[in-house]
PDB file of C-alpha atoms in Angstrom:
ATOM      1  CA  UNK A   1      30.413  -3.836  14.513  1.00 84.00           C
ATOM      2  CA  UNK A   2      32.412  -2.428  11.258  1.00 90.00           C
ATOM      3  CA  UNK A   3      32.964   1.344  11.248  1.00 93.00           C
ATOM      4  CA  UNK A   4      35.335   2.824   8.749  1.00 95.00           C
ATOM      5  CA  UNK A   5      36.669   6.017   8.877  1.00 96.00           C
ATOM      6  CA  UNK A   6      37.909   8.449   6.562  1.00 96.00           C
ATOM      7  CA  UNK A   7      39.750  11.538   7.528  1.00 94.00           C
ATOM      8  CA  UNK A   8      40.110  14.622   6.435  1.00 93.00           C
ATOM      9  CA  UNK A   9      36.740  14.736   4.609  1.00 93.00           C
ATOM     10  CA  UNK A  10      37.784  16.880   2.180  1.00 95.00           C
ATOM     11  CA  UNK A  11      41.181  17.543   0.782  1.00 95.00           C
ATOM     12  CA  UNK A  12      42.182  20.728  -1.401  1.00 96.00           C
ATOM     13  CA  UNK A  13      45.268  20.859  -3.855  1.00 96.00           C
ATOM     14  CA  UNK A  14      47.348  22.088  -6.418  1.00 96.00           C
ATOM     15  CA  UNK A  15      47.945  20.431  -9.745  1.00 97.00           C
ATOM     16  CA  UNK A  16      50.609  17.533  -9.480  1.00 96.00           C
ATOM     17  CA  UNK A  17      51.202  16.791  -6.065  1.00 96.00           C
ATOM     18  CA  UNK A  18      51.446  13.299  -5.022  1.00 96.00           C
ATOM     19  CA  UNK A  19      48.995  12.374  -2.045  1.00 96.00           C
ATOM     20  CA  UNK A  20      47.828  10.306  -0.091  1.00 96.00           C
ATOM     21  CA  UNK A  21      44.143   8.770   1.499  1.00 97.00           C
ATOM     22  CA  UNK A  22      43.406   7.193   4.684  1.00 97.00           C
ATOM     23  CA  UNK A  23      40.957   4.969   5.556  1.00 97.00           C
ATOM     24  CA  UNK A  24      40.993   3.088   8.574  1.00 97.00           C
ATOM     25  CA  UNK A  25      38.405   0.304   9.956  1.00 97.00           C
ATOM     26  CA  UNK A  26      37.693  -1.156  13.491  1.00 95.00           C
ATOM     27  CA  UNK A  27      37.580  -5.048  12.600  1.00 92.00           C
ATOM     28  CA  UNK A  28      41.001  -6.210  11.787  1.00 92.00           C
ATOM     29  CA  UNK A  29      39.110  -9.329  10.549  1.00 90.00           C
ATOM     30  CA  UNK A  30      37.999  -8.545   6.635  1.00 91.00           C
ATOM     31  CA  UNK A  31      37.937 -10.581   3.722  1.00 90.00           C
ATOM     32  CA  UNK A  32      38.905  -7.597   1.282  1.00 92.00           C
ATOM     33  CA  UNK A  33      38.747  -3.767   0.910  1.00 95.00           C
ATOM     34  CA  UNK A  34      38.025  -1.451  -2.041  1.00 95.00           C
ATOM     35  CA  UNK A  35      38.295   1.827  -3.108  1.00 97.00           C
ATOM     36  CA  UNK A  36      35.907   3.936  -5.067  1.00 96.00           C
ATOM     37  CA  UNK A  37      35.763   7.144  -6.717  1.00 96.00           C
ATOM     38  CA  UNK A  38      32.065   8.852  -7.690  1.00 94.00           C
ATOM     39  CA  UNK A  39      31.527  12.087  -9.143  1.00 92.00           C
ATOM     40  CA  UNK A  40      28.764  14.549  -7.964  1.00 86.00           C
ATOM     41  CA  UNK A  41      25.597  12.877  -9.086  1.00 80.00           C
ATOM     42  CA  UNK A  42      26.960   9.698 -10.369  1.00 83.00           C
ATOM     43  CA  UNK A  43      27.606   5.876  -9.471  1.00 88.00           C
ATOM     44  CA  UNK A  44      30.603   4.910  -8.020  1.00 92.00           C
ATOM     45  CA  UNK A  45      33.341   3.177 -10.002  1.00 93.00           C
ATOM     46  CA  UNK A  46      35.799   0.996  -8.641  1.00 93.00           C
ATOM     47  CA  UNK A  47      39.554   1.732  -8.323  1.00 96.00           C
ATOM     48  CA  UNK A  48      41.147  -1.320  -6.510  1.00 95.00           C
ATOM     49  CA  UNK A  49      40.456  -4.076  -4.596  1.00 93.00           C
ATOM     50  CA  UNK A  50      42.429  -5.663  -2.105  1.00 94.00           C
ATOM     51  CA  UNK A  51      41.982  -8.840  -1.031  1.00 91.00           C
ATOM     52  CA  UNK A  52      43.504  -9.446   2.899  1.00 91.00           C
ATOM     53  CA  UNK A  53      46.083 -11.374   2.267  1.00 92.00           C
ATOM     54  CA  UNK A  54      47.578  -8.538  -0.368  1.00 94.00           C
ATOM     55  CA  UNK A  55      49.760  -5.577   0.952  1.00 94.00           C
ATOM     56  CA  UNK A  56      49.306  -3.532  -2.133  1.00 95.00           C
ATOM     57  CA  UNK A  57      47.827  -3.084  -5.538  1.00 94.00           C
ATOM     58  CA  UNK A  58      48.228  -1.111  -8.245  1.00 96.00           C
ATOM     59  CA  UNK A  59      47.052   0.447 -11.306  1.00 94.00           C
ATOM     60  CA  UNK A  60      48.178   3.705 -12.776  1.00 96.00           C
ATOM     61  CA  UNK A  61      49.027   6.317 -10.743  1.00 96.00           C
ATOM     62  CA  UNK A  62      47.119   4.750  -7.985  1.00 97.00           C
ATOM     63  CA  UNK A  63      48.631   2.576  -5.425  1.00 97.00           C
ATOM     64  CA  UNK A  64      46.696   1.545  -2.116  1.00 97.00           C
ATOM     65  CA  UNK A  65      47.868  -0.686   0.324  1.00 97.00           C
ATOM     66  CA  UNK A  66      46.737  -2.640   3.171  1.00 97.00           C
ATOM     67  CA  UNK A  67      47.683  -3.019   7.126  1.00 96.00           C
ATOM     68  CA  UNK A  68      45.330  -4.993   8.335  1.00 93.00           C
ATOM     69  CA  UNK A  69      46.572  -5.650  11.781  1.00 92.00           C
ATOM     70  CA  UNK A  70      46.655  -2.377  12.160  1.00 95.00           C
ATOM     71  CA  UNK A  71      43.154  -1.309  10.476  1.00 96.00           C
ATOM     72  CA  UNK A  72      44.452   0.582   8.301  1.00 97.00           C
ATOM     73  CA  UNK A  73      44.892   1.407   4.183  1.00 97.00           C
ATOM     74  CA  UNK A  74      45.848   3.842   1.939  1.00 97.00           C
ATOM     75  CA  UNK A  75      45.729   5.243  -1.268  1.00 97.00           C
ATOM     76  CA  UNK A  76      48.419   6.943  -2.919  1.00 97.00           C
ATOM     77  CA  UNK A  77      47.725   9.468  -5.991  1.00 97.00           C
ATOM     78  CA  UNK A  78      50.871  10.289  -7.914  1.00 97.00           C
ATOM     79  CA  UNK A  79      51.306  13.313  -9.647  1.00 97.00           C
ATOM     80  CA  UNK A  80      47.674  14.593  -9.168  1.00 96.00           C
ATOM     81  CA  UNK A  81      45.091  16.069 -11.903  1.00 97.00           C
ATOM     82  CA  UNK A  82      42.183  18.436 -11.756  1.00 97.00           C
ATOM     83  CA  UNK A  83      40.320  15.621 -13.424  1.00 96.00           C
ATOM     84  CA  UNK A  84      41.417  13.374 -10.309  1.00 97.00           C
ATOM     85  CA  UNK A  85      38.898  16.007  -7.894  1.00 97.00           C
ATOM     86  CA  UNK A  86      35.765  13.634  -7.203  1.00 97.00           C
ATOM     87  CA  UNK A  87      34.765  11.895  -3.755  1.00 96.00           C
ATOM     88  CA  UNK A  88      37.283   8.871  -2.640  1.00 97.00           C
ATOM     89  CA  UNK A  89      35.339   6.233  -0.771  1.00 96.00           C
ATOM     90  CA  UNK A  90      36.610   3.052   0.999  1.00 96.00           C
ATOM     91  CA  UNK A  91      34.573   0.050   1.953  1.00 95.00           C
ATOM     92  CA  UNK A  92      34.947  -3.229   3.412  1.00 94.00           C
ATOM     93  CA  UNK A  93      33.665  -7.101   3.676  1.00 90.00           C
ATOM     94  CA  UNK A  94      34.389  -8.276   6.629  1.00 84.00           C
ATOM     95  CA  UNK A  95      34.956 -12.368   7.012  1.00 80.00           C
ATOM     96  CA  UNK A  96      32.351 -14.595   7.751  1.00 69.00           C
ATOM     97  CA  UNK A  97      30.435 -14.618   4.121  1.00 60.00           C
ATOM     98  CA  UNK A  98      28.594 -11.657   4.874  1.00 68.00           C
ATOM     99  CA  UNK A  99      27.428  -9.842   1.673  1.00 70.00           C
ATOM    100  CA  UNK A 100      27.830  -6.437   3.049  1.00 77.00           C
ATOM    101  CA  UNK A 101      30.201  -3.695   2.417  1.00 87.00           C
ATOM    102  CA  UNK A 102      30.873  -1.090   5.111  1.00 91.00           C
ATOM    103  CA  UNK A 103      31.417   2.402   3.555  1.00 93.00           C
ATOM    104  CA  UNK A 104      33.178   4.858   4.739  1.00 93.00           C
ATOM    105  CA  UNK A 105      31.794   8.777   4.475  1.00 93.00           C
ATOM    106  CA  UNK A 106      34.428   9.602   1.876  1.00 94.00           C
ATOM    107  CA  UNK A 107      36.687  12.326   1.012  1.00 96.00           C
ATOM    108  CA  UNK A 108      36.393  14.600  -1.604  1.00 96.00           C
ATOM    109  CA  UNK A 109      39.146  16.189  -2.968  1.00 97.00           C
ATOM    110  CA  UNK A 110      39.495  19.079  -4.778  1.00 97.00           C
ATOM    111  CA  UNK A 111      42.898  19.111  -7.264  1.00 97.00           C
ATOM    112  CA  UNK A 112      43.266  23.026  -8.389  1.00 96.00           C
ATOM    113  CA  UNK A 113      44.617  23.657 -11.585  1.00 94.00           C
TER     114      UNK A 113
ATOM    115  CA  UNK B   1      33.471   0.520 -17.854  1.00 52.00           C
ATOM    116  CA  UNK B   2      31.271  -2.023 -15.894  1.00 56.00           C
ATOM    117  CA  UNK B   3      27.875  -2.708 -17.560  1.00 90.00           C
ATOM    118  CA  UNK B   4      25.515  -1.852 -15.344  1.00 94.00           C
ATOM    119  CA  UNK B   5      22.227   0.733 -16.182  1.00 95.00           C
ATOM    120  CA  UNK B   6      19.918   1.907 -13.880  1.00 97.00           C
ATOM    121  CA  UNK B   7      17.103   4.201 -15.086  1.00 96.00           C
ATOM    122  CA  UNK B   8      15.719   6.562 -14.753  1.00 96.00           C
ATOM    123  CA  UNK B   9      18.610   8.842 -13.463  1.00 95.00           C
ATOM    124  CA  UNK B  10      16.575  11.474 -11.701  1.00 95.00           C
ATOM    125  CA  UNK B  11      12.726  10.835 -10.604  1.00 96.00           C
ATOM    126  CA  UNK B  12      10.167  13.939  -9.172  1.00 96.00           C
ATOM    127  CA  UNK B  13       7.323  12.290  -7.988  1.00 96.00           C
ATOM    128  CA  UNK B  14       4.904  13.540  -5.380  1.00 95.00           C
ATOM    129  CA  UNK B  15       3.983  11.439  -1.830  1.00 96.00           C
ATOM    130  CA  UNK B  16       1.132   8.481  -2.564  1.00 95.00           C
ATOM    131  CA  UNK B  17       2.914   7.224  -5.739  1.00 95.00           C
ATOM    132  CA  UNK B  18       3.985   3.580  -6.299  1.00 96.00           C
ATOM    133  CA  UNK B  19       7.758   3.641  -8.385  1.00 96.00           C
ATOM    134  CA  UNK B  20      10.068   1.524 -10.052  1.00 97.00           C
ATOM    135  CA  UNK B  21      13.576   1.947  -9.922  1.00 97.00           C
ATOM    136  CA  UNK B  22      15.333  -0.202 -12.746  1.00 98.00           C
ATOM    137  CA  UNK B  23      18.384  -1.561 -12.692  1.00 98.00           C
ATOM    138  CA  UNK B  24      20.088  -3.842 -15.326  1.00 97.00           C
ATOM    139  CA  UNK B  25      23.463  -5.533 -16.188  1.00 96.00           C
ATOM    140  CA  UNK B  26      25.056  -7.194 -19.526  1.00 94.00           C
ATOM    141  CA  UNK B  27      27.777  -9.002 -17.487  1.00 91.00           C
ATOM    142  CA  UNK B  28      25.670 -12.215 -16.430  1.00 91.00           C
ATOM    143  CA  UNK B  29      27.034 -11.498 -12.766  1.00 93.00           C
ATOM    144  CA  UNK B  30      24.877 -13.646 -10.261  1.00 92.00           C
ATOM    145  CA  UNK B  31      24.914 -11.510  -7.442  1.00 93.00           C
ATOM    146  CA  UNK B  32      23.200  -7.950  -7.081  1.00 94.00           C
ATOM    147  CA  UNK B  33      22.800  -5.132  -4.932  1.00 94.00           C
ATOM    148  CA  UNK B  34      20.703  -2.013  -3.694  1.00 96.00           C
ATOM    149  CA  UNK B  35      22.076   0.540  -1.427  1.00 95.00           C
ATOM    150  CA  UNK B  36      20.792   3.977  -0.311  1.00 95.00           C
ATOM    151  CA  UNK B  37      22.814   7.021  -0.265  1.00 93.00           C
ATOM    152  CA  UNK B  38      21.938  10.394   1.617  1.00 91.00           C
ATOM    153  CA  UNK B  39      24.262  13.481   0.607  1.00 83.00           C
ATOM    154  CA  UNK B  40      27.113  13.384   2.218  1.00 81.00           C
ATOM    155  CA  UNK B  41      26.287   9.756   3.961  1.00 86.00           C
ATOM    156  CA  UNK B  42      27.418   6.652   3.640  1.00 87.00           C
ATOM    157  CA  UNK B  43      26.187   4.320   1.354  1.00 90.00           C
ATOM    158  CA  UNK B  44      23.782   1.404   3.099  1.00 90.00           C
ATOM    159  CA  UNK B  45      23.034  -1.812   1.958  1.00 91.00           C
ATOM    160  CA  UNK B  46      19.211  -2.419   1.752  1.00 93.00           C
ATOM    161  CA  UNK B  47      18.367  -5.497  -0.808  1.00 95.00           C
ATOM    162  CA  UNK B  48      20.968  -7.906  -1.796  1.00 93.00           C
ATOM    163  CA  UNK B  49      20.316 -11.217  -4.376  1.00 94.00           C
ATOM    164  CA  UNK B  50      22.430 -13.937  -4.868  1.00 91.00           C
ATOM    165  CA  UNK B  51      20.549 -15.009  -8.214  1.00 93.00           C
ATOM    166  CA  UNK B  52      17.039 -15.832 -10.073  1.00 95.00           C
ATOM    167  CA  UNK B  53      14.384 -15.934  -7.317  1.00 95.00           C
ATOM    168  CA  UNK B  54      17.308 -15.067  -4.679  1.00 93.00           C
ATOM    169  CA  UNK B  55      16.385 -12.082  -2.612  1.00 95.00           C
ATOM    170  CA  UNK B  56      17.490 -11.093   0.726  1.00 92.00           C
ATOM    171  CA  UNK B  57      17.090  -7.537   2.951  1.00 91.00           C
ATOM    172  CA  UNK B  58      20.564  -5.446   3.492  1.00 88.00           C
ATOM    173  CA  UNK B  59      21.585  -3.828   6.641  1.00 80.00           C
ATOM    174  CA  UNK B  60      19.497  -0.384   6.686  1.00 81.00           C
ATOM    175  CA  UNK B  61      15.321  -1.440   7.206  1.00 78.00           C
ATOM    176  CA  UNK B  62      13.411  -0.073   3.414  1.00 82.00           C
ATOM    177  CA  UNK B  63      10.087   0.087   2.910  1.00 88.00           C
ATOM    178  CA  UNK B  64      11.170  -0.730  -0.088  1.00 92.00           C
ATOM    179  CA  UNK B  65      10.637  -4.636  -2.475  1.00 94.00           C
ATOM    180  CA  UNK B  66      13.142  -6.089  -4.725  1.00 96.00           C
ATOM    181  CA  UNK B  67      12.474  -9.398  -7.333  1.00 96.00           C
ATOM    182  CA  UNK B  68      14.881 -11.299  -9.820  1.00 97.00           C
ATOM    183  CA  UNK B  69      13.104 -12.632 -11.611  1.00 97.00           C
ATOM    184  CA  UNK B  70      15.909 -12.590 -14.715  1.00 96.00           C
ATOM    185  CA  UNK B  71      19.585 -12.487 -13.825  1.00 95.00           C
ATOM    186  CA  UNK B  72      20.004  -9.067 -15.615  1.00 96.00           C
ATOM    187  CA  UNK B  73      17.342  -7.579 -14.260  1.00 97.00           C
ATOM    188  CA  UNK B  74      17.033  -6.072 -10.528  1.00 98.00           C
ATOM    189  CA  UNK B  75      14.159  -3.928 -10.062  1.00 98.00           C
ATOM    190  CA  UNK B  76      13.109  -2.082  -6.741  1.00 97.00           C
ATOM    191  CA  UNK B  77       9.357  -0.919  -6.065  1.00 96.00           C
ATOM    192  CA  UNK B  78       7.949   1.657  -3.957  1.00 94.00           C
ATOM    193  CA  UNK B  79       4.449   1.197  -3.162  1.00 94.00           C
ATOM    194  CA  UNK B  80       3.740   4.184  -1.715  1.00 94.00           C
ATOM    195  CA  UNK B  81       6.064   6.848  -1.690  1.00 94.00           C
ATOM    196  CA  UNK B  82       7.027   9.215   1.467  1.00 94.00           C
ATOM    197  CA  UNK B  83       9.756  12.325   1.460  1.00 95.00           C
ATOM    198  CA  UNK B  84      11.355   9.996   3.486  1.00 93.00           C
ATOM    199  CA  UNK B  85      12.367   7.990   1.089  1.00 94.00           C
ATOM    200  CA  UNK B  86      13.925  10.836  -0.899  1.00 95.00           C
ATOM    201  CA  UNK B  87      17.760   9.938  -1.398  1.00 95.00           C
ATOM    202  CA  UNK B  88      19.879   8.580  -4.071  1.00 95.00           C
ATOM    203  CA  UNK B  89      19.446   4.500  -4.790  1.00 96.00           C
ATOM    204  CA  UNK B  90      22.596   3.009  -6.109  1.00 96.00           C
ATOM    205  CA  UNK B  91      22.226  -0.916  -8.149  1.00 96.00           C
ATOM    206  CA  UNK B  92      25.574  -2.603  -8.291  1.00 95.00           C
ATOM    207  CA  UNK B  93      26.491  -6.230  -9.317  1.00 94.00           C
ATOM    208  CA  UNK B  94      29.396  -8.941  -8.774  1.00 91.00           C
ATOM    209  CA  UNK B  95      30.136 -12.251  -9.734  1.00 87.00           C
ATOM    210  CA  UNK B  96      29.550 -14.963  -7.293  1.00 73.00           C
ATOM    211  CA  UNK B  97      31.954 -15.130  -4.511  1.00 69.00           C
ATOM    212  CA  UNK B  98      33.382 -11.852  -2.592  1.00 65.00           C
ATOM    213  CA  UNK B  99      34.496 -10.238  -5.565  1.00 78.00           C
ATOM    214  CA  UNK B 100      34.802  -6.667  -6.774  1.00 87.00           C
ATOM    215  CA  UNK B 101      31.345  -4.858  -7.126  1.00 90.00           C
ATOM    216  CA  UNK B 102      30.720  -2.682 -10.030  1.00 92.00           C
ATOM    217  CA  UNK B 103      28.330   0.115  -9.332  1.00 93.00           C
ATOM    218  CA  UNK B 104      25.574   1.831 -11.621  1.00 95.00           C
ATOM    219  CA  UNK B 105      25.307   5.511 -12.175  1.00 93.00           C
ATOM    220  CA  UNK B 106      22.392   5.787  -9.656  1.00 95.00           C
ATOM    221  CA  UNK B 107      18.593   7.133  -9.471  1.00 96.00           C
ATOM    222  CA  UNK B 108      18.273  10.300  -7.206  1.00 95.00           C
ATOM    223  CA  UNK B 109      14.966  10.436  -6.305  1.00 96.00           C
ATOM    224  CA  UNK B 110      12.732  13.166  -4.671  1.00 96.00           C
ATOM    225  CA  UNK B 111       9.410  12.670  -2.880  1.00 96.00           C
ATOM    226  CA  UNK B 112       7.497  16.268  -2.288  1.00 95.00           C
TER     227      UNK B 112
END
């Protein structure tokens, strides 16, 4: 069974440091992995997805990558912003076709000003 | 910004009820999804369709019914609400094959 992990669950800041995310899953064997961000009360909107045969992706200041023989991703926030503080939430599809994403708990960071 | 609505945003409704949670999207994806959220949880997949007339029960056991009967449109009914079922219901959709999924903004909803 899927189980992904996210640790610390919460994360707190100053203005402009560069850091970093972990998530890390049990079942080497995924199709792809995405990360999320949501805001208190709201959806969640998608950040990046990584498909497994892809070490990296990126778009902005973000940049996750993917280990997948070793369970493992991150994402990397450069030069953090108070307006970056939300909850950061990984999930995966593991092979096999199946339509369901495993979600991590998420971390929610806090970037002080 | 992914097109995808779900109304209404916040719902106080008292045990007995029968509710609809809507949930709509302009981007003519084929698949959609339901999952349930508890604060600080993770999110769980309960209703999944792959398109018109598809529909197919998630992971986490809901009391809950889903139809597509129109490829925008995703709505889940309640047919007799509980406080158990208080929790946050996120829609999301995704074009057909394993592709990104694009999440709506959410209905929390609270059953006293």
């Amino acid at each position: 069974k899927q189980e992904v992990t996210q640790i610390p669950a919460a994360l707190s800041v100053p203005e402009g440091e560069n850091l970093v995310l972990n998530c890390s899953f049990t079942d080497s064997a995924i199709y792809n992995l995405q990360w999320f961000r949501q805001d208190p009360g709201k959806g969640l909107t998608s950040l990046l997805l990584i498909q497994s045969s892809q070490r990296e992706q990126t778009s902005g200041r973000l940049n996750a990558s993917l280990d997948k023989s070793s369970g493992r991703s991150t994402l990397y926030i450069a030069a953090s912003q108070p307006g970056d503080s939300a909850t950061y939430l990984c999930a995966v599809r593991s092979q096999g076709g199946s339509e369901k994403l495993v979600f991590g708990k998420g971390m929610k960071l806090t970037v002080n000003p | 910004e992914a097109d995808i609505y779900q109304t209404p945003r916040y719902l106080v409704i008292g045990t007995g009820k029968k509710i609809t949670l809507e949930c709509s999207q302009t981007m003519g994806h084929d698949k959609m999804y339901w999952y349930q959220q508890d604060p600080g949880m993770e999110l769980h997949l309960i209703h999944y369709s792959y398109g018109v007339n598809s529909t197919e029960k998630g992971d986490l056991s809901s009391e809950s019914t889903v139809s597509r009967i129109r490829t925008e449109h995703f709505p889940l009914t309640l047919e007799s609400a509980r406080p158990s079922h208080t929790s946050q219901y996120l829609c999301a959709s995704s074009e057909s094959g394993w592709n990104e999924q694009f999440f709506g903004p959410g209905t929390r909803l609270t059953v006293l």
